[in-house]
Coordinates of C-alpha atoms in Angstrom, one line a residue:
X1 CA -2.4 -41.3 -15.0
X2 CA -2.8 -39.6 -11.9
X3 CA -3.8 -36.7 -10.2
X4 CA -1.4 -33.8 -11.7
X5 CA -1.1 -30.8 -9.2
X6 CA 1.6 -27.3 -9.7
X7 CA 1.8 -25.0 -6.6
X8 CA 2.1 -21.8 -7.7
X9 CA 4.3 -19.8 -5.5
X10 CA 4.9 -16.0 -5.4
X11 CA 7.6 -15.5 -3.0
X12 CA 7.0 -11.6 -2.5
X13 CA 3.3 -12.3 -1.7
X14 CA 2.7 -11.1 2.0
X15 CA 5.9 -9.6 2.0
X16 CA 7.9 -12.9 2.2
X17 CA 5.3 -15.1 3.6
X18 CA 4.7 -17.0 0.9
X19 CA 8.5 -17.9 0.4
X20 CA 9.0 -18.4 3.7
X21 CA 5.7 -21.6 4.1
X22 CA 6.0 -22.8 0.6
X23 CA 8.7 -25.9 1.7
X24 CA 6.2 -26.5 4.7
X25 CA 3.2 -26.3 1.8
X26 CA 4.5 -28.2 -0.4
X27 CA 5.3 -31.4 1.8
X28 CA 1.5 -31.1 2.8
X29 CA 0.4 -31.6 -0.4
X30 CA 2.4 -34.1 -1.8
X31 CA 1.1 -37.7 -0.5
X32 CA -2.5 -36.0 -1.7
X33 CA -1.4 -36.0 -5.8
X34 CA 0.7 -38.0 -7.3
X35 CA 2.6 -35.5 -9.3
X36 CA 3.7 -31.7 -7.7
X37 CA 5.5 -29.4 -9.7
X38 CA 6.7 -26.5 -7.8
X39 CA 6.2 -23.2 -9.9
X40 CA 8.4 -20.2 -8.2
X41 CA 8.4 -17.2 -10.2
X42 CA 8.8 -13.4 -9.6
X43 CA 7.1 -12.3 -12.6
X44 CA 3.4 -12.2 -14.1
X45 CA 4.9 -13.3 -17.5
X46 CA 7.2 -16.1 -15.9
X47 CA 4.4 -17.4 -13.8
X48 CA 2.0 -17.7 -16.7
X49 CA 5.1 -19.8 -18.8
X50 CA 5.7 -22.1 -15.8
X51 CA 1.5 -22.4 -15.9
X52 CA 1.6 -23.5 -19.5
X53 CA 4.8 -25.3 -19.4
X54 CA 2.8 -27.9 -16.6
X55 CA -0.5 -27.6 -18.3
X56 CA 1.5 -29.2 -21.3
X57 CA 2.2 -32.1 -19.1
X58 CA -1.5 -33.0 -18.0
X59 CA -2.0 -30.3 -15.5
X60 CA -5.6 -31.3 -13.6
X61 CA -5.5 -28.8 -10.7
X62 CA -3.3 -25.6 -10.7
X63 CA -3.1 -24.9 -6.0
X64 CA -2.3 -20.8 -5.6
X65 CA 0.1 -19.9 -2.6
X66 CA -0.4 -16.2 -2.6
X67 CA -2.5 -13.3 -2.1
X68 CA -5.0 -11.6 -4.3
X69 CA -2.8 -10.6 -7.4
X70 CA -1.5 -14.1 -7.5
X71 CA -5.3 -15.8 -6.9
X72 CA -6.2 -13.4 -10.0
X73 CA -3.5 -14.5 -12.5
X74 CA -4.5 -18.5 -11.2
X75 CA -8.5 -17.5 -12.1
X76 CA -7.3 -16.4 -15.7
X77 CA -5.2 -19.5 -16.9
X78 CA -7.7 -21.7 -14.8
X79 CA -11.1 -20.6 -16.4
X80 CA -9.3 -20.4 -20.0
X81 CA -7.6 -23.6 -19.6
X82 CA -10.1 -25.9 -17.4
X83 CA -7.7 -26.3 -14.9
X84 CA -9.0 -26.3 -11.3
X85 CA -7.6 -23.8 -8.8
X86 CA -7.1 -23.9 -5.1
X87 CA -5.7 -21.8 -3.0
X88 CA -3.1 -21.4 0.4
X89 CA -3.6 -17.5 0.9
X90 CA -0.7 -15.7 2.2
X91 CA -1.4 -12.1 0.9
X92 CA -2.1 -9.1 2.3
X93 CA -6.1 -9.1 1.7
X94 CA -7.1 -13.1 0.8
X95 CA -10.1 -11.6 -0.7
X96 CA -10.9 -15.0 -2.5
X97 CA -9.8 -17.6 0.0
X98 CA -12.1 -15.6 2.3
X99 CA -15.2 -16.0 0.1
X100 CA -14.9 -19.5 -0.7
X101 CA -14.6 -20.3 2.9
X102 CA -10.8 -20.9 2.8
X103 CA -9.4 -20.8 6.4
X104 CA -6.9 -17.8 6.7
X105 CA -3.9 -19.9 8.6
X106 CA -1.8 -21.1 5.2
X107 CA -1.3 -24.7 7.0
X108 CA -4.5 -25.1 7.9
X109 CA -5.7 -24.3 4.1
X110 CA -3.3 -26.6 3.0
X111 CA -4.3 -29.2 4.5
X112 CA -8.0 -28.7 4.4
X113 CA -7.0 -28.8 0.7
X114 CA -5.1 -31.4 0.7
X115 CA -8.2 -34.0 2.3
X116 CA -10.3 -31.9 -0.7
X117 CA -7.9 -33.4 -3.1
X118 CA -7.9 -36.8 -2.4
X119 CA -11.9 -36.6 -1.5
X120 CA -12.5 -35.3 -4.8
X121 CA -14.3 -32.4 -3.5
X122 CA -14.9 -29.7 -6.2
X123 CA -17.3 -27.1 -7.4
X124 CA -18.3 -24.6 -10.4
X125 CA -18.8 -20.9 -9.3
X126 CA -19.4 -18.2 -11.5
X127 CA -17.1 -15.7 -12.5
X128 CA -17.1 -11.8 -13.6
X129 CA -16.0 -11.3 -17.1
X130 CA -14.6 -7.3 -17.9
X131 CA -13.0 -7.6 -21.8
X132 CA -10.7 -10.1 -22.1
X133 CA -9.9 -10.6 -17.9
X134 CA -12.1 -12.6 -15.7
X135 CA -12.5 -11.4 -12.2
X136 CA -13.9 -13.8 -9.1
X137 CA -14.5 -10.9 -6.2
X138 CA -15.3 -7.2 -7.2
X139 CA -14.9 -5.2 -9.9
X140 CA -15.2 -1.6 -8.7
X141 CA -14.8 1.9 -9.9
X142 CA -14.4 5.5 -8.6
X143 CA -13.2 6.4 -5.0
X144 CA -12.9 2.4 -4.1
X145 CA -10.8 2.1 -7.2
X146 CA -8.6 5.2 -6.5
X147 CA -8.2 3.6 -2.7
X148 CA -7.1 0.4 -4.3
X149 CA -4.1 2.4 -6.3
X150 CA -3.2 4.8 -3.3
X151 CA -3.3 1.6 -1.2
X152 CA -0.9 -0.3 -4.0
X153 CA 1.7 2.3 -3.5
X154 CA 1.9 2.7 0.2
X155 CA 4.1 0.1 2.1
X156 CA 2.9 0.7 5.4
X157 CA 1.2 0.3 7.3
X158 CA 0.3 -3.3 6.3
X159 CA -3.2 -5.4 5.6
X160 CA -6.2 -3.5 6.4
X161 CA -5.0 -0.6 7.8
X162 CA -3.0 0.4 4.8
X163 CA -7.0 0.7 3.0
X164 CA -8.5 2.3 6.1
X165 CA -5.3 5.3 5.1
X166 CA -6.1 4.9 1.7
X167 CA -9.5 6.0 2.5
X168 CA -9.1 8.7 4.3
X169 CA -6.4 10.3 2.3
X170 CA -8.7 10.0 -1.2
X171 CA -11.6 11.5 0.9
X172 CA -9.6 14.8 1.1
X173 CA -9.9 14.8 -3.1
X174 CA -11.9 13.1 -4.2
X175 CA -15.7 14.1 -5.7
X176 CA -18.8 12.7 -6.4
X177 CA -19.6 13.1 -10.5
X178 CA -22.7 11.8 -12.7
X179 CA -22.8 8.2 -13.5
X180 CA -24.9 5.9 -15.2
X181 CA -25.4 2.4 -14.7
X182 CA -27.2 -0.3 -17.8
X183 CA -28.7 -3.0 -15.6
X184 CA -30.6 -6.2 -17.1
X185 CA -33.6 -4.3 -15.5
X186 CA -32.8 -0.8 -16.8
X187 CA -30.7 2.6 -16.8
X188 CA -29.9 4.4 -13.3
X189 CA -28.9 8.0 -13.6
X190 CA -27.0 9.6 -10.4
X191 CA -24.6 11.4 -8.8
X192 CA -21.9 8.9 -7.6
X193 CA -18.5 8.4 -5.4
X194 CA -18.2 4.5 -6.0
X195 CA -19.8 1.4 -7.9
X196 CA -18.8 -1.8 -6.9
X197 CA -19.8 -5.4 -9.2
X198 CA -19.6 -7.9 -6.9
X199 CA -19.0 -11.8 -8.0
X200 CA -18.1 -11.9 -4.0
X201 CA -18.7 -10.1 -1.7
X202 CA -15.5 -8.7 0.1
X203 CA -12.6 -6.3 -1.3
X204 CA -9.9 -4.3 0.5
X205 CA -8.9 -6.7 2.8
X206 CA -11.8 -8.0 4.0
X207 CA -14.1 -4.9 3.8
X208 CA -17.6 -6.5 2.5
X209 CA -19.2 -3.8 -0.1
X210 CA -21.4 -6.5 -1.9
X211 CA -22.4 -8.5 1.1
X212 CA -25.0 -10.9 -0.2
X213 CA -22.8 -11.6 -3.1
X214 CA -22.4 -15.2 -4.0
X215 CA -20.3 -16.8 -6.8
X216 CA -23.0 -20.0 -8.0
X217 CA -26.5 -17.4 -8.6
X218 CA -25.1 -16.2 -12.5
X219 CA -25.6 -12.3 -10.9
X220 CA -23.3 -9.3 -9.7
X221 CA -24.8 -7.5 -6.7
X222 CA -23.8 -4.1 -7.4
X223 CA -23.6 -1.4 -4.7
X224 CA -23.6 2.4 -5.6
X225 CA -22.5 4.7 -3.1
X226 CA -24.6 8.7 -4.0
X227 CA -23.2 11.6 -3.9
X228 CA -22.4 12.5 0.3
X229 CA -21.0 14.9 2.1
X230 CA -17.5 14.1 4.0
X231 CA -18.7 14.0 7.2
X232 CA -21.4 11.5 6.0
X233 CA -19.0 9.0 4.4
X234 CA -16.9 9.2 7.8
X235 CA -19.8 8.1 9.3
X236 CA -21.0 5.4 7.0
X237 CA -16.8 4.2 6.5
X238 CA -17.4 1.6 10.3
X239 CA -20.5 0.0 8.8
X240 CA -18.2 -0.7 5.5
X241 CA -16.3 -3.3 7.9
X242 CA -19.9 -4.9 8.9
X243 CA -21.7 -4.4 5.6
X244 CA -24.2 -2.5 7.5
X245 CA -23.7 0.1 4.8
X246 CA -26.5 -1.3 2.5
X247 CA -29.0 0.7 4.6
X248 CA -27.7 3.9 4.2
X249 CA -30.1 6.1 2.2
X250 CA -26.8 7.1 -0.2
X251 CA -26.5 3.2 -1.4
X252 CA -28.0 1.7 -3.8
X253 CA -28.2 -1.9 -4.5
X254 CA -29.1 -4.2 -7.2
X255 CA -28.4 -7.4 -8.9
X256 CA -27.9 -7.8 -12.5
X257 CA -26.4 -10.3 -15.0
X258 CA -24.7 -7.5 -17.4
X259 CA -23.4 -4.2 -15.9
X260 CA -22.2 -1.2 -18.2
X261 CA -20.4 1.8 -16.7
X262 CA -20.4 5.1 -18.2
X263 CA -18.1 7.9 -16.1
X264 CA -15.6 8.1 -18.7
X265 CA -12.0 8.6 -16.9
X266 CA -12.7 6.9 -13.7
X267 CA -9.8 4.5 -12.5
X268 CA -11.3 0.5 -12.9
X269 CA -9.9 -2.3 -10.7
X270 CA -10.7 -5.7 -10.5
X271 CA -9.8 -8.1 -8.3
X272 CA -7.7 -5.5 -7.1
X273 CA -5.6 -5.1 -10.3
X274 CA -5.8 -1.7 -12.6
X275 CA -8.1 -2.2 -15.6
X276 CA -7.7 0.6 -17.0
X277 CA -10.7 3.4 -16.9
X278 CA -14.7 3.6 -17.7
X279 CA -16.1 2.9 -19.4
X280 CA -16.2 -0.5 -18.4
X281 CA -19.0 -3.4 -19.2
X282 CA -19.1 -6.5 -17.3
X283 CA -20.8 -9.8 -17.5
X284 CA -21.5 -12.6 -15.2
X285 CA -20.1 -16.0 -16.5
X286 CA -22.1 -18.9 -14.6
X287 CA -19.8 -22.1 -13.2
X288 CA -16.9 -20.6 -15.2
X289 CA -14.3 -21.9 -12.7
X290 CA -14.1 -25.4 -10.9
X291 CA -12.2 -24.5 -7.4
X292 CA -11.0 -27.4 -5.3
X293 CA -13.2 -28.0 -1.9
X294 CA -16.5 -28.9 -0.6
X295 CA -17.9 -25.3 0.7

């Protein structure tokens, strides 16, 4: 039998840019497998059905055409199913394409893909594991994680920007309360605004808050943000764009294979998606997930 592929499409992802390439996608990627089934769906639930429904058939390699939400629901039924996952980003923030190197242009990812495919090209990277949901770029909780939600419910402006408002609109209420962090090398105590577990390094659209992050060591780099004054974090918000931030005598940064979180009612996100609140524990999972490609 031959090479099995599904393309996963979420039609709302980038408000209607996914919907609007997927034709153009999808004849990219066909003379590269030997099977295509097209998976359209406008729910988490009937997304996951069409994922089993072509798993059941011999899926080999489940390709993501999407943004982060939709690259998130691919990680889970890839790493539980040992299905491999690529992706055409077409989101808002292409956190994940843009750590594994995946170019940002949807036709230029697919067919960068599409050669992958019928090289052969895959690779293992490690993935985050918080309960029962896997995450491949940044768990984070606090003020980041409060951004995230404000930034989930505004509809303009769009991309970045729409974080960058985020930001400064949480800065108005939000405060800095004690924290403590179980590292495999020990306990940190401190007065916190934000701790970020990066698999990856980038969050937000693009915003690198774990920059040496890489998904094939078996760690999380973790960055803390202290306890800072507003004017401070206005300052240190530019070197967020160029990671620069890891100098700043407020962060902290370490790298550990088991994180646990205690500030008990602060929102959680991973991968961008709500996880509820801390507490929150988190493991790295070496080479949980094959991805299709050679970088």
């Amino acid at each position: 039998m031959g090479l099995h592929a599904a393309l996963a499409v979420h039609p709302a992802s980038g408000r209607g840019a996914a919907a609007r390439v997927a034709e153009a996608v999808a004849a990219r990627l066909r003379p590269a497998v030997d099977r295509l089934d097209v998976l359209t769906a406008t729910s988490v639930e009937e997304s996951r059905a069409l994922m089993r429904s072509s798993h059941a058939e011999g899926l080999d390699v489940l390709i993501v055409l999407g943004g982060d939400g939709a690259a998130h629901q691919g990680v889970q039924f890839c790493a539980e199913h040992d299905v491999a996952l690529g992706l055409v980003p077409s989101g808002t923030g292409n956190d994940l394409a843009r750590a594994l190197g995946v170019p940002a242009d949807p036709r230029a990812a697919t067919d960068d893909l599409a050669r992958a495919l019928r090289a052969g090209h895959r690779r293992r990277v490690d993935l985050g594991r918080l309960g029962d949901t896997w995450f491949a770029t940044v768990l984070c909780s606090g003020f980041d994680a409060a951004v995230n939600s404000r930034a989930n419910r505004l509809r303009w402006p769009t991309g970045p920007r729409r974080y960058d408002l985020a930001i400064l609109t949480e800065l108005a209420a939000f405060r800095p309360r004690p924290i403590v962090l179980h590292t495999d090398e020990g306990t940190l105590e401190l007065e916190a605004m934000l701790v970020a577990a990066g698999n990856t390094p980038y969050y937000g659209g693009g915003i690198p808050i774990c920059p040496s992050a890489t998904p094939d060591d078996g760690l999380l780099d973790v960055t803390v943000i202290g306890a800072a004054g507003r004017s401070r974090l206005l300052r240190m918000l530019p070197t967020l764009r160029t990671g620069q931030h890891v100098g700043h005598p407020s962060v902290h940064t370490l790298r550990t294979r088991t994180l646990r979180l205690e500030a008990p009612g602060w929102p959680a996100f991973a991968d961008g998606e709500d996880q509820g609140t801390a507490p929150a524990e988190a493991t790295c999972v070496p080479a949980a997930l094959t991805v299709v490609g050679s970088r």
